[in-house]
N, CA, C and O atoms as a DFTB+ gen file, in Angstrom:
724 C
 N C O
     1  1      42.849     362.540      70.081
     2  2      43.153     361.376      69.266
     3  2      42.394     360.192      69.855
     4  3      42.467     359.763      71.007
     5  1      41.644     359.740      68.830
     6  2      40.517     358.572      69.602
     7  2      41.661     357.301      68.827
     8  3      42.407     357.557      67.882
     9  1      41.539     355.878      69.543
    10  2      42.500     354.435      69.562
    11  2      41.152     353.896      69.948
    12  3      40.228     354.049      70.747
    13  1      41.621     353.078      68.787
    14  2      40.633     351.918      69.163
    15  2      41.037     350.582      70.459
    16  3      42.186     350.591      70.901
    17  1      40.419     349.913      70.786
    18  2      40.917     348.612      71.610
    19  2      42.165     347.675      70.791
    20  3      43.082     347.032      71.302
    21  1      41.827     347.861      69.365
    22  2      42.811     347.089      68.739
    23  2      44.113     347.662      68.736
    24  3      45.170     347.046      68.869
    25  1      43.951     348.971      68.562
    26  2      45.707     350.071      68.243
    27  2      45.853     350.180      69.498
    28  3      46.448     351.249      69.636
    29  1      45.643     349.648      70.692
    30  2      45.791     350.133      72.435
    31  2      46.725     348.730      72.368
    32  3      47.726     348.746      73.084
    33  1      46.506     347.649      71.650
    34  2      46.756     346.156      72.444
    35  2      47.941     345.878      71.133
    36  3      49.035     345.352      71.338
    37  1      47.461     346.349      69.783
    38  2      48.673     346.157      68.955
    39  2      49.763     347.475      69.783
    40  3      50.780     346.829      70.035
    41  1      49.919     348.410      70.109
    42  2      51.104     349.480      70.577
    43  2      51.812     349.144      71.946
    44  3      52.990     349.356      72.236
    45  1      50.825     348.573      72.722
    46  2      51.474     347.783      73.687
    47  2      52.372     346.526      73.454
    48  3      53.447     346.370      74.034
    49  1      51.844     345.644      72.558
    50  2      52.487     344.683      72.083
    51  2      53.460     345.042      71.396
    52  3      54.445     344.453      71.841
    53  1      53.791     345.818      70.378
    54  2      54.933     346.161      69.761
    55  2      55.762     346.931      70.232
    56  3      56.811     347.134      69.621
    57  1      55.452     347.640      71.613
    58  2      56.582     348.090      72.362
    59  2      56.874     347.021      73.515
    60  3      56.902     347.508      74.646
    61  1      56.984     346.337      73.465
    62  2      57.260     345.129      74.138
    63  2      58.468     344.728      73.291
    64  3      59.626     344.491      73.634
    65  1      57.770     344.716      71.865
    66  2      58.535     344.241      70.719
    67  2      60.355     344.623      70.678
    68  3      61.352     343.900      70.660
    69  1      60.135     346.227      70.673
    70  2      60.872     346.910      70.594
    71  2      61.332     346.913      71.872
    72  3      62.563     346.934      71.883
    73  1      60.909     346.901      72.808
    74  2      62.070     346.411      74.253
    75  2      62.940     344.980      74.511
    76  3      63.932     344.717      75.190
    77  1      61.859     344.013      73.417
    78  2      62.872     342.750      73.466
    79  2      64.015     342.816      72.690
    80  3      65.015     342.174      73.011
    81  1      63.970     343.781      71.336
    82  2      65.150     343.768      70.381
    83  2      66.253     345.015      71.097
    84  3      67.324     345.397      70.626
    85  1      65.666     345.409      72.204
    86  2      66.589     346.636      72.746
    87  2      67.876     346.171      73.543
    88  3      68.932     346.719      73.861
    89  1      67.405     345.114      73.694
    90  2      68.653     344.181      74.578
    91  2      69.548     343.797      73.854
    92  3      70.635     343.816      74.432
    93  1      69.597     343.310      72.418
    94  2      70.682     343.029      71.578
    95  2      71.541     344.053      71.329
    96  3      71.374     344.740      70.321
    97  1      72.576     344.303      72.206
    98  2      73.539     345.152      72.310
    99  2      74.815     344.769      72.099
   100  3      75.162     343.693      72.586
   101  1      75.954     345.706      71.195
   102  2      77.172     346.134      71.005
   103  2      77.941     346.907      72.047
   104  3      77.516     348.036      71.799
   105  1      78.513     347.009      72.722
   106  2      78.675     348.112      73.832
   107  2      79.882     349.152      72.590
   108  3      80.638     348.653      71.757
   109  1      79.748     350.136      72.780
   110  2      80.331     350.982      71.259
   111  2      80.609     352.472      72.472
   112  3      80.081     353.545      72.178
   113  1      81.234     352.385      73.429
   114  2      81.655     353.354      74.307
   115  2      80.183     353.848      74.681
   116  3      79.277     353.022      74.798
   117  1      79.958     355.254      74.872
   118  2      79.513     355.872      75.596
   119  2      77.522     355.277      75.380
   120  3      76.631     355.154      76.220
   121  1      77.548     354.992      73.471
   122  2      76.563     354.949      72.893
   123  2      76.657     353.681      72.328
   124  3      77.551     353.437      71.517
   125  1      75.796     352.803      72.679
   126  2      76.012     351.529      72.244
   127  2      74.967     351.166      70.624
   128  3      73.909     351.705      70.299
   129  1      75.609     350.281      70.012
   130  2      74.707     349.721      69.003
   131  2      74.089     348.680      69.467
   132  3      74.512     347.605      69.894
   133  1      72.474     349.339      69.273
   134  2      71.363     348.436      69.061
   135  2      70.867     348.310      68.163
   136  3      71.249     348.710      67.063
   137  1      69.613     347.554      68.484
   138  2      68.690     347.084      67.408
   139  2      67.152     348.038      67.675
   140  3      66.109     347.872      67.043
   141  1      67.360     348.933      68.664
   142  2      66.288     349.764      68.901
   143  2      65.993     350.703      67.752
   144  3      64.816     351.059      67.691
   145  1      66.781     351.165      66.858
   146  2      66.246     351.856      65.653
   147  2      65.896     351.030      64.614
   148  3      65.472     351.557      63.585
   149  1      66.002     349.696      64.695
   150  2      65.865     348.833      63.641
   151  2      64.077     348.756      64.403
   152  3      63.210     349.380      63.791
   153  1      63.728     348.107      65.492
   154  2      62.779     347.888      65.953
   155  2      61.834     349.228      65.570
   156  3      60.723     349.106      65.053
   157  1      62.356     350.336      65.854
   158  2      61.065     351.621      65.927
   159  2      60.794     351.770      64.287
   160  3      59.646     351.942      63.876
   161  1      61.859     351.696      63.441
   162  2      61.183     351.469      62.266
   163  2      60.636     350.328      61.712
   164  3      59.860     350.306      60.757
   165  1      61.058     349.378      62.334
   166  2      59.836     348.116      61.751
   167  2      58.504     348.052      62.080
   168  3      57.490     347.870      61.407
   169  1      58.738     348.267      63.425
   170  2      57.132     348.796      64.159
   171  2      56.063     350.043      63.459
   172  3      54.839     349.913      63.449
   173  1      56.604     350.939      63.037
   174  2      56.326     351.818      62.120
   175  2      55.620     351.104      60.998
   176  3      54.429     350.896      60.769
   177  1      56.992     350.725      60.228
   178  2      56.639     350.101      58.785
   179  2      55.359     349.191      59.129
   180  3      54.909     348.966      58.006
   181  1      54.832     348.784      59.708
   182  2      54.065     347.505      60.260
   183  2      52.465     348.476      60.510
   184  3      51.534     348.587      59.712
   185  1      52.579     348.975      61.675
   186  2      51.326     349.330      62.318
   187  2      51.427     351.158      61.665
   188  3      50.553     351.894      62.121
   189  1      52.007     351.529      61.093
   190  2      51.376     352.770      60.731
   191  2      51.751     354.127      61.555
   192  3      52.180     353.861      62.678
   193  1      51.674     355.860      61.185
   194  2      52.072     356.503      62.386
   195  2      51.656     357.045      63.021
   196  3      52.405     357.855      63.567
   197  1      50.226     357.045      63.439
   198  2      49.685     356.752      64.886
   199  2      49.783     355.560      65.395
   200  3      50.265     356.076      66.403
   201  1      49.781     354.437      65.655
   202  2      49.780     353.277      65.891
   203  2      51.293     352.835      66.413
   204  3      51.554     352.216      67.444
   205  1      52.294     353.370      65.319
   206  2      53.278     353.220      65.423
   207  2      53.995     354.109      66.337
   208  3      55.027     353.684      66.859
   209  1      53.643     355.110      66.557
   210  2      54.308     356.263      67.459
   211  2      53.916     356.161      68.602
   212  3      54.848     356.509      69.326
   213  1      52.812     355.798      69.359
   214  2      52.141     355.320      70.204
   215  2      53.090     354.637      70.678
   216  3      53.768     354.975      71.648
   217  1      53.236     353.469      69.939
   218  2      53.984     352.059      70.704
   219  2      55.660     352.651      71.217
   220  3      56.120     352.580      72.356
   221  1      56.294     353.189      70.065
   222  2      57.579     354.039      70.746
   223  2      56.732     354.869      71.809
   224  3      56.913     354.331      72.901
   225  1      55.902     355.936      71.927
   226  2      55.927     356.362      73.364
   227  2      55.856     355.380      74.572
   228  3      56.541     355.467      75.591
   229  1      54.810     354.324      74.266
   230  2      54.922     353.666      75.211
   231  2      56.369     352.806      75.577
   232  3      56.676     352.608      76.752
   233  1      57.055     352.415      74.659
   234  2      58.457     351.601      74.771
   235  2      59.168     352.868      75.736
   236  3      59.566     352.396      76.801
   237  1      59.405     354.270      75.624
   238  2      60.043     355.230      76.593
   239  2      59.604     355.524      77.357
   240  3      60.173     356.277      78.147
   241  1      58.284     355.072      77.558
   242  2      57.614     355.958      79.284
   243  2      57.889     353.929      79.913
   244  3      58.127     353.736      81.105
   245  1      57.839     353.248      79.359
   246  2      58.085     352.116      80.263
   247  2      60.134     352.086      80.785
   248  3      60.826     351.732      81.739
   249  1      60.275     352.593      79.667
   250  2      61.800     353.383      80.447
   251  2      61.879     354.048      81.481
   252  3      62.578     353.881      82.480
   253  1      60.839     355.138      81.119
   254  2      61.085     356.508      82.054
   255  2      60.546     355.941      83.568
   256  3      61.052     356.272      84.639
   257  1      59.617     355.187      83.433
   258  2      59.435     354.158      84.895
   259  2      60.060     353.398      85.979
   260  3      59.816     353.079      87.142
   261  1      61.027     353.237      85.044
   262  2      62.042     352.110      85.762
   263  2      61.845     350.748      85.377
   264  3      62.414     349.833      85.971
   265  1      60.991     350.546      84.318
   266  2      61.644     349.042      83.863
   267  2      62.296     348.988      82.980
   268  3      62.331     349.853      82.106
   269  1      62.993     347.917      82.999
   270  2      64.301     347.607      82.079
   271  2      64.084     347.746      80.816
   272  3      65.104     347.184      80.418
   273  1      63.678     347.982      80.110
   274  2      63.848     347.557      78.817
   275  2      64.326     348.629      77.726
   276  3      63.883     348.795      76.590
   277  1      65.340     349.300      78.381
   278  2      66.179     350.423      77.219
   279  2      67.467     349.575      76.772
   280  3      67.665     348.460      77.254
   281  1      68.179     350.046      75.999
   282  2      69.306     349.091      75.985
   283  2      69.709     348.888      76.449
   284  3      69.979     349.678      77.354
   285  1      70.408     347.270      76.445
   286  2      71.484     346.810      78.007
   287  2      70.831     346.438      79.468
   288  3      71.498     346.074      80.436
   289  1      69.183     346.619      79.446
   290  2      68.446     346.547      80.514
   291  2      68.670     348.219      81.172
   292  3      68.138     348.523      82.239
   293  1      69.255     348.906      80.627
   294  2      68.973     350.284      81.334
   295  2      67.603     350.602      81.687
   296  3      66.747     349.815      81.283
   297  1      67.228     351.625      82.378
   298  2      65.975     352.293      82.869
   299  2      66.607     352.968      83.869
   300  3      67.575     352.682      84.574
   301  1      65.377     354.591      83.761
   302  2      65.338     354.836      84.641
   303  2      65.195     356.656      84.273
   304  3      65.694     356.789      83.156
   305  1      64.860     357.619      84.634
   306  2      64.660     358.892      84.112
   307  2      66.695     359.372      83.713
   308  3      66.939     360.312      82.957
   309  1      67.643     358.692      84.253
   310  2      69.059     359.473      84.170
   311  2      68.831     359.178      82.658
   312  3      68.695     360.258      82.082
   313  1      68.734     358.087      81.761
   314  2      69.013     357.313      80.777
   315  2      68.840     358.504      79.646
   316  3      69.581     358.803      78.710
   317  1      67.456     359.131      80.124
   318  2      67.231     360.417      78.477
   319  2      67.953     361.687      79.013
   320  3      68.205     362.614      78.243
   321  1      68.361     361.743      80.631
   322  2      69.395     362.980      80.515
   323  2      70.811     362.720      80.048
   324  3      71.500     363.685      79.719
   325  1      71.235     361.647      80.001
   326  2      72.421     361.183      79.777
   327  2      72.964     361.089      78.349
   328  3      72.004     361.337      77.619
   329  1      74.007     360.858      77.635
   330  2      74.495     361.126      76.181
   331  2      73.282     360.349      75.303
   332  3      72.997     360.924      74.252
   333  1      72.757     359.485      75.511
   334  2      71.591     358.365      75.206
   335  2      70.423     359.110      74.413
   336  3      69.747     358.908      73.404
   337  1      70.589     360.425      75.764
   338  2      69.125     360.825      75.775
   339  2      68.548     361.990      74.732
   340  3      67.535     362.515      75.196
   341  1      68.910     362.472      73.555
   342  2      68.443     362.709      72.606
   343  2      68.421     361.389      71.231
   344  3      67.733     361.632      70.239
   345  1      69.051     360.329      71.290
   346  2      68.465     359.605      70.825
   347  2      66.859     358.798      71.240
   348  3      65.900     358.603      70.493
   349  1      66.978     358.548      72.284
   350  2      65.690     358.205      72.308
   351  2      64.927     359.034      72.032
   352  3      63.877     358.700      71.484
   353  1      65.296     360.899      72.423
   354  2      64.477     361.342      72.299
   355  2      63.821     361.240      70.730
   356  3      62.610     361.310      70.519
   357  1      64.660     361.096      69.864
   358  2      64.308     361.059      68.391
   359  2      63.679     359.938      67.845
   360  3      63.087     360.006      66.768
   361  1      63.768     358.779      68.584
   362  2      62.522     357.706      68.252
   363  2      61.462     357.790      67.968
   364  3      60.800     357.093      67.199
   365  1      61.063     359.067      68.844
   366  2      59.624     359.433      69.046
   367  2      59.415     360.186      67.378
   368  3      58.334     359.978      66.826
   369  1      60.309     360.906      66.755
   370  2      60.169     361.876      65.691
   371  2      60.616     361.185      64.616
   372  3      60.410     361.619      63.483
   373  1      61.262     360.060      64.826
   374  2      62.079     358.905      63.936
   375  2      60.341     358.287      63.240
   376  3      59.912     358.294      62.086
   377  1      59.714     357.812      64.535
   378  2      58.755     356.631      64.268
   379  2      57.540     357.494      63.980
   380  3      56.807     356.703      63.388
   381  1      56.935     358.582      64.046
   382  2      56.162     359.838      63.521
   383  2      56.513     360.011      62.135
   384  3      55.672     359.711      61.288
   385  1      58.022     360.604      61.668
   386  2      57.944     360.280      60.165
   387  2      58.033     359.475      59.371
   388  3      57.548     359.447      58.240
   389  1      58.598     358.824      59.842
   390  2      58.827     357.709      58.804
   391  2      57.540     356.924      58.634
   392  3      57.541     356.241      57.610
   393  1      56.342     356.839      59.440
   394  2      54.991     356.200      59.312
   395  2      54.213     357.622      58.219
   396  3      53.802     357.646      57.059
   397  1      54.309     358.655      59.320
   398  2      54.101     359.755      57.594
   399  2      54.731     359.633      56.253
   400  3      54.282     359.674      55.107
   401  1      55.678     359.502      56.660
   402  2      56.374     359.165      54.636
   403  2      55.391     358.180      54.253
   404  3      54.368     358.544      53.673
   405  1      55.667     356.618      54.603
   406  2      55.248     356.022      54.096
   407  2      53.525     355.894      53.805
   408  3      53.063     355.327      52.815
   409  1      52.880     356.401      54.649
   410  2      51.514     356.808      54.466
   411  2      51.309     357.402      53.303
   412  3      50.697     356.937      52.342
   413  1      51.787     358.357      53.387
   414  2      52.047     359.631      52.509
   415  2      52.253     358.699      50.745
   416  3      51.468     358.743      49.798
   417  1      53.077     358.228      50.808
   418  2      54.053     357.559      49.171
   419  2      53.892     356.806      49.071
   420  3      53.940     356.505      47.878
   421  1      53.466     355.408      50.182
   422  2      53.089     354.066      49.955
   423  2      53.335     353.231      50.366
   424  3      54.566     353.236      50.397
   425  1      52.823     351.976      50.960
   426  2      53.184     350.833      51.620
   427  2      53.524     350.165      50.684
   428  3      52.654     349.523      50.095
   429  1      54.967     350.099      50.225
   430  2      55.630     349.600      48.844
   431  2      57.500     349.444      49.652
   432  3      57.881     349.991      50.687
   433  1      58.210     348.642      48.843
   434  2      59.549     348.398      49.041
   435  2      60.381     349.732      48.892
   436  3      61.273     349.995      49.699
   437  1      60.156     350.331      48.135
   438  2      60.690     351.386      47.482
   439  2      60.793     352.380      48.543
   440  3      61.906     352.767      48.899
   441  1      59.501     352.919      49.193
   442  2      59.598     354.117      50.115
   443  2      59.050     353.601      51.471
   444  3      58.561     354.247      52.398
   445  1      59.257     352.289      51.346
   446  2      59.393     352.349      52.947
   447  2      60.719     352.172      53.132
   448  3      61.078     352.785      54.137
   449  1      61.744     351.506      52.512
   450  2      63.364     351.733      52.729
   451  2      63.742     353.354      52.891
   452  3      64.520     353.787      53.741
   453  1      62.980     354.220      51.826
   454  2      63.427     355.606      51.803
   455  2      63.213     356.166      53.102
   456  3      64.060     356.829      53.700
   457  1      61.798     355.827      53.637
   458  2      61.445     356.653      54.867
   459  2      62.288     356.002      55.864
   460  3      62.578     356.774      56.778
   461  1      62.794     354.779      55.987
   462  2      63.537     354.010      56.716
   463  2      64.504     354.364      57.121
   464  3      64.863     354.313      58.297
   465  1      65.271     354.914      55.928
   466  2      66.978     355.689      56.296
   467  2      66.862     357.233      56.385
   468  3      67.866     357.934      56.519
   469  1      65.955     357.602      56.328
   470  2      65.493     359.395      56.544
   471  2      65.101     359.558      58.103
   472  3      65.267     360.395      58.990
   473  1      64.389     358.094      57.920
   474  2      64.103     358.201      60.189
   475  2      64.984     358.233      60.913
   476  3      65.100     359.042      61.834
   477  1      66.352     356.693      60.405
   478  2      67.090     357.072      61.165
   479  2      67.961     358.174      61.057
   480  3      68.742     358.294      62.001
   481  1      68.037     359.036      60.131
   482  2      69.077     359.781      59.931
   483  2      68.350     360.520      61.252
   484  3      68.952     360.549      62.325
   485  1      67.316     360.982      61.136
   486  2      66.540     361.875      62.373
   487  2      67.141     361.398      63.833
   488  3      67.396     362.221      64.712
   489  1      67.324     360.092      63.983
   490  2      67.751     359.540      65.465
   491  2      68.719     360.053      65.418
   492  3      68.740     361.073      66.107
   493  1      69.624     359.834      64.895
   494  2      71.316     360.367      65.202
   495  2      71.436     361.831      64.494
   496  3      72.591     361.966      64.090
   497  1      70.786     362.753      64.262
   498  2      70.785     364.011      64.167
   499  2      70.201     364.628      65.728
   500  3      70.779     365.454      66.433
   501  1      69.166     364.093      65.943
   502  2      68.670     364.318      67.654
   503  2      70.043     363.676      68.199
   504  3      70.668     364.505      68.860
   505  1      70.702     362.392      68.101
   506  2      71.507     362.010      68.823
   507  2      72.743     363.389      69.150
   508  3      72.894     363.981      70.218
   509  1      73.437     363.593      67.952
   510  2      74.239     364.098      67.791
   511  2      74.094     365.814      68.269
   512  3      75.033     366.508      68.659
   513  1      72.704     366.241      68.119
   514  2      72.482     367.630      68.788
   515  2      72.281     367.540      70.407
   516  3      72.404     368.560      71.086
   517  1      72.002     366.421      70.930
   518  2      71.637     366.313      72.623
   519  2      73.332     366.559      73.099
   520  3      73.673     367.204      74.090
   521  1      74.344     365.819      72.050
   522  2      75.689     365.698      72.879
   523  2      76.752     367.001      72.536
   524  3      77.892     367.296      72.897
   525  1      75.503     367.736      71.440
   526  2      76.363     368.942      71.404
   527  2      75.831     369.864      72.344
   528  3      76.667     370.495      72.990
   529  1      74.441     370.120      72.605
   530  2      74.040     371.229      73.657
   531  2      74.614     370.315      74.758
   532  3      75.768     370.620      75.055
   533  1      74.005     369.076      75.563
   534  2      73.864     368.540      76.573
   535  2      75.139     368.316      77.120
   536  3      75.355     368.435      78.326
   537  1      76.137     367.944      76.163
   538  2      77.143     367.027      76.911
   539  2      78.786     368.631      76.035
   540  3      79.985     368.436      75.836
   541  1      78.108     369.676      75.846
   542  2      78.782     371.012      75.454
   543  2      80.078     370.564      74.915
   544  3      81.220     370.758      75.332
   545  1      79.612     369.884      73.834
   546  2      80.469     369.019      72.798
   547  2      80.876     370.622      71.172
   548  3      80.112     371.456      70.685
   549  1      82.013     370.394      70.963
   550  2      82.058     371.573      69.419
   551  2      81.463     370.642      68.877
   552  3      81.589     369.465      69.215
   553  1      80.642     371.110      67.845
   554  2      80.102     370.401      66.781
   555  2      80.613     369.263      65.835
   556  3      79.920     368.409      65.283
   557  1      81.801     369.408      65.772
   558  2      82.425     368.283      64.601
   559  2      82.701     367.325      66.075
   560  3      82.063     366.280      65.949
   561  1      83.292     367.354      67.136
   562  2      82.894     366.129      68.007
   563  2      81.809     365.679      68.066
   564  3      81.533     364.539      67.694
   565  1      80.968     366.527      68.563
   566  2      79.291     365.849      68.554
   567  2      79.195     365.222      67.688
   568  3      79.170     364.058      68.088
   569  1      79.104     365.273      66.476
   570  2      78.865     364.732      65.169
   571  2      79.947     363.737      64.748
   572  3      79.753     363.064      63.736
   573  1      81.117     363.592      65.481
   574  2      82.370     362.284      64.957
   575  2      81.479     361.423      66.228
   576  3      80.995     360.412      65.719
   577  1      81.107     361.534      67.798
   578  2      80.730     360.822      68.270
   579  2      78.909     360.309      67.913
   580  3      78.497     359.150      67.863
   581  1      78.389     361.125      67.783
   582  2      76.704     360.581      67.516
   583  2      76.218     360.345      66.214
   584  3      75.034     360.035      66.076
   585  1      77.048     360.457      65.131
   586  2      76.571     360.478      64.047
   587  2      77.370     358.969      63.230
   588  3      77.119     357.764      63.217
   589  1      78.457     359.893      62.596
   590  2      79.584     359.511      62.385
   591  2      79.629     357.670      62.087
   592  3      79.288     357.038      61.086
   593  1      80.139     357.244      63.277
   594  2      80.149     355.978      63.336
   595  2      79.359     354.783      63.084
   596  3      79.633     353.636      62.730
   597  1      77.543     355.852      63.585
   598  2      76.518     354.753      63.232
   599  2      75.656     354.991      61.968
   600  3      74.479     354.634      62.014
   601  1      76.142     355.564      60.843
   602  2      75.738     355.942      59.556
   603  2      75.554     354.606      59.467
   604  3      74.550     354.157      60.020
   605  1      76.749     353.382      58.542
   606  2      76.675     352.247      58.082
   607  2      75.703     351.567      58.628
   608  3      74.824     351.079      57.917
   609  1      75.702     351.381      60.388
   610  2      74.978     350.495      60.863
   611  2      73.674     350.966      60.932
   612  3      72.704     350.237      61.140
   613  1      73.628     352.157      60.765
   614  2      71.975     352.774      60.575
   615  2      71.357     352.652      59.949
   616  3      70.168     352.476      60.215
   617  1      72.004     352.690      58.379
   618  2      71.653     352.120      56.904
   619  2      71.173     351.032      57.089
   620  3      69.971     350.792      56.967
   621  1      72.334     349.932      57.521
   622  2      72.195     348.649      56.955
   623  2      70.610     348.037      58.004
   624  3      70.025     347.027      57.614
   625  1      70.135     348.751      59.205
   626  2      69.051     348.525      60.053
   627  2      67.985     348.989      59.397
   628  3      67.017     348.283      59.114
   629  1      68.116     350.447      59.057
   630  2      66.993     350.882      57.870
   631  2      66.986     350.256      56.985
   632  3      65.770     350.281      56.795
   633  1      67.414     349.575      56.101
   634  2      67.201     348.883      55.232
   635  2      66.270     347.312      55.685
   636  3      65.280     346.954      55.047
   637  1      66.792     346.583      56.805
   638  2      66.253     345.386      57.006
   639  2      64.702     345.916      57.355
   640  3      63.699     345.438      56.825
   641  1      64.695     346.947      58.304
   642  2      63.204     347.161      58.949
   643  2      62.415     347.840      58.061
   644  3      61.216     347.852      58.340
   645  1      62.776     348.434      57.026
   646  2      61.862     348.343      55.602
   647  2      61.074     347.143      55.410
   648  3      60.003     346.663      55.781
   649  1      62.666     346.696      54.220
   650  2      62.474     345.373      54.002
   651  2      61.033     344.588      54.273
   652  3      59.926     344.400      53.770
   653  1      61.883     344.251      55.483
   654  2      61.109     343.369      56.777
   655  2      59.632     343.715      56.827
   656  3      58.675     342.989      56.555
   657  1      59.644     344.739      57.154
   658  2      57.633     345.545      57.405
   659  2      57.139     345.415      56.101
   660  3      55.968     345.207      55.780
   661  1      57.885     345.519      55.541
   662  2      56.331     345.318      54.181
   663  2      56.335     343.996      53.620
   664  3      55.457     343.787      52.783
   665  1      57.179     342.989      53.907
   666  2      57.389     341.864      53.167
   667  2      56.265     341.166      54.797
   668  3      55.215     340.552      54.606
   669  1      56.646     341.367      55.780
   670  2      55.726     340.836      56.916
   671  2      54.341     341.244      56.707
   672  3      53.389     340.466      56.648
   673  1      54.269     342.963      56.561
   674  2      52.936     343.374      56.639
   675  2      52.280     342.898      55.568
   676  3      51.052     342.822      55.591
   677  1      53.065     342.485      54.400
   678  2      51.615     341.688      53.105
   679  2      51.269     340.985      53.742
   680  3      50.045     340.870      53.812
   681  1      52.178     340.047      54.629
   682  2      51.683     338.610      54.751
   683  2      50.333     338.658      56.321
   684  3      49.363     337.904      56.404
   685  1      50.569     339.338      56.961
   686  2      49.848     339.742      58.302
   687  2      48.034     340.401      58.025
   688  3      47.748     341.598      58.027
   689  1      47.245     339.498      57.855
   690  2      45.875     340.382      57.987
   691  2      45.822     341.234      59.231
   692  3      46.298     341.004      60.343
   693  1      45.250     342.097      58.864
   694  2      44.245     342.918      59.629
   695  2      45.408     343.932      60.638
   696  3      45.081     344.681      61.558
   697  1      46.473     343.734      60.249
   698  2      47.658     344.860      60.970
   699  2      47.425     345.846      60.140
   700  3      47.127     345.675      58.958
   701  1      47.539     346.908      60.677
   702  2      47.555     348.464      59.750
   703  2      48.936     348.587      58.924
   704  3      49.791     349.472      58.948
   705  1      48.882     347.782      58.428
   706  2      50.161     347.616      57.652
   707  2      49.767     348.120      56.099
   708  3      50.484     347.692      55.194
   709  1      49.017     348.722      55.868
   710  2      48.346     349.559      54.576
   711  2      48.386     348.890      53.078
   712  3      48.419     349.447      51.980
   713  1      48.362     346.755      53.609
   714  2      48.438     346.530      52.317
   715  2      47.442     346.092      52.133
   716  3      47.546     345.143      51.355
   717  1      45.990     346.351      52.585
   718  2      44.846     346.081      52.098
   719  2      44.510     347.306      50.679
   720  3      43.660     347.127      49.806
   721  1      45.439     348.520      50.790
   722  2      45.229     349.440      50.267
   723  2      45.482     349.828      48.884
   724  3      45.156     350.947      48.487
């Protein structure tokens, strides 16, 4: 996969992005509500899914390092073994499709909301399978704790970081935001 200088400095920058909105935290027991799935799909909706998937890897390997910037200021390699850690892992597969959908159907209101709430459904399906193998949860627990609760608030985030990315990306030259197209 060849990156240009521009998709190296926009993926860095937008995982920055997505580490500053990672701090706006709910503490919600084990799994807190953030704004980190709102961020990986706006970033998406915005820069596209190479560009966009990039920047989530980089937002989790600056985790997996030890700097702060997972939710709550967490870091650190425990964070993706821990109940956490198939959600993040699904960021990565969250912010991969949902830049494919919308590639795919269109940099339009319509299906970037669609790919929006299909990504996150992907986060909290990874969420909800890490705490059933990982944390040797029966299934309808796994799924009352990782799923369950953050449907509404998942929606209502997929919906803004739609929204948001294509109403920003008209306005933004030269971002791979696919509305030159």
């Amino acid at each position: 996969m060849k990156l240009s200088s521009r998709e190296i400095v926009l993926a860095g920058l937008f995982a920055a992005v997505i580490s500053v909105l990672a701090q706006f935290t709910i503490p919600f027991g084990p799994i807190p509500l953030t704004l980190q799935t709102f961020a990986v799909g706006f970033v998406v909706t915005l820069l596209g899914k190479k560009t966009g998937t990039i920047a989530v890897l980089v937002y989790l390997l600056m985790g997996l390092i030890g700097l702060p910037v997972l939710a709550g200021g967490a870091a650190g390699i425990a964070n993706y073994f821990g109940p956490t850690g198939g959600f993040l892992v699904g960021f990565i597969f969250q912010a991969y499709f949902t830049g494919w959908m919308i590639e795919k159907f269109g940099f339009n209101y319509f299906w970037s909301l669609v790919a929006n709430i299909l990504g996150a459904f992907i986060t909290l399906i990874f969420g909800s399978l890490w705490l059933k193998f990982g944390g040797s949860l029966a299934w309808n627990a796994a799924f009352s704790a990782g799923m369950t609760p953050f449907i509404l608030p998942g929606v209502i985030k997929a919906l803004a970081a739609g929204y948001l990315g294509v109403l920003i990306g008209r306005r933004l030259p030269g971002t791979k935001s696919y509305a030159a197209k």
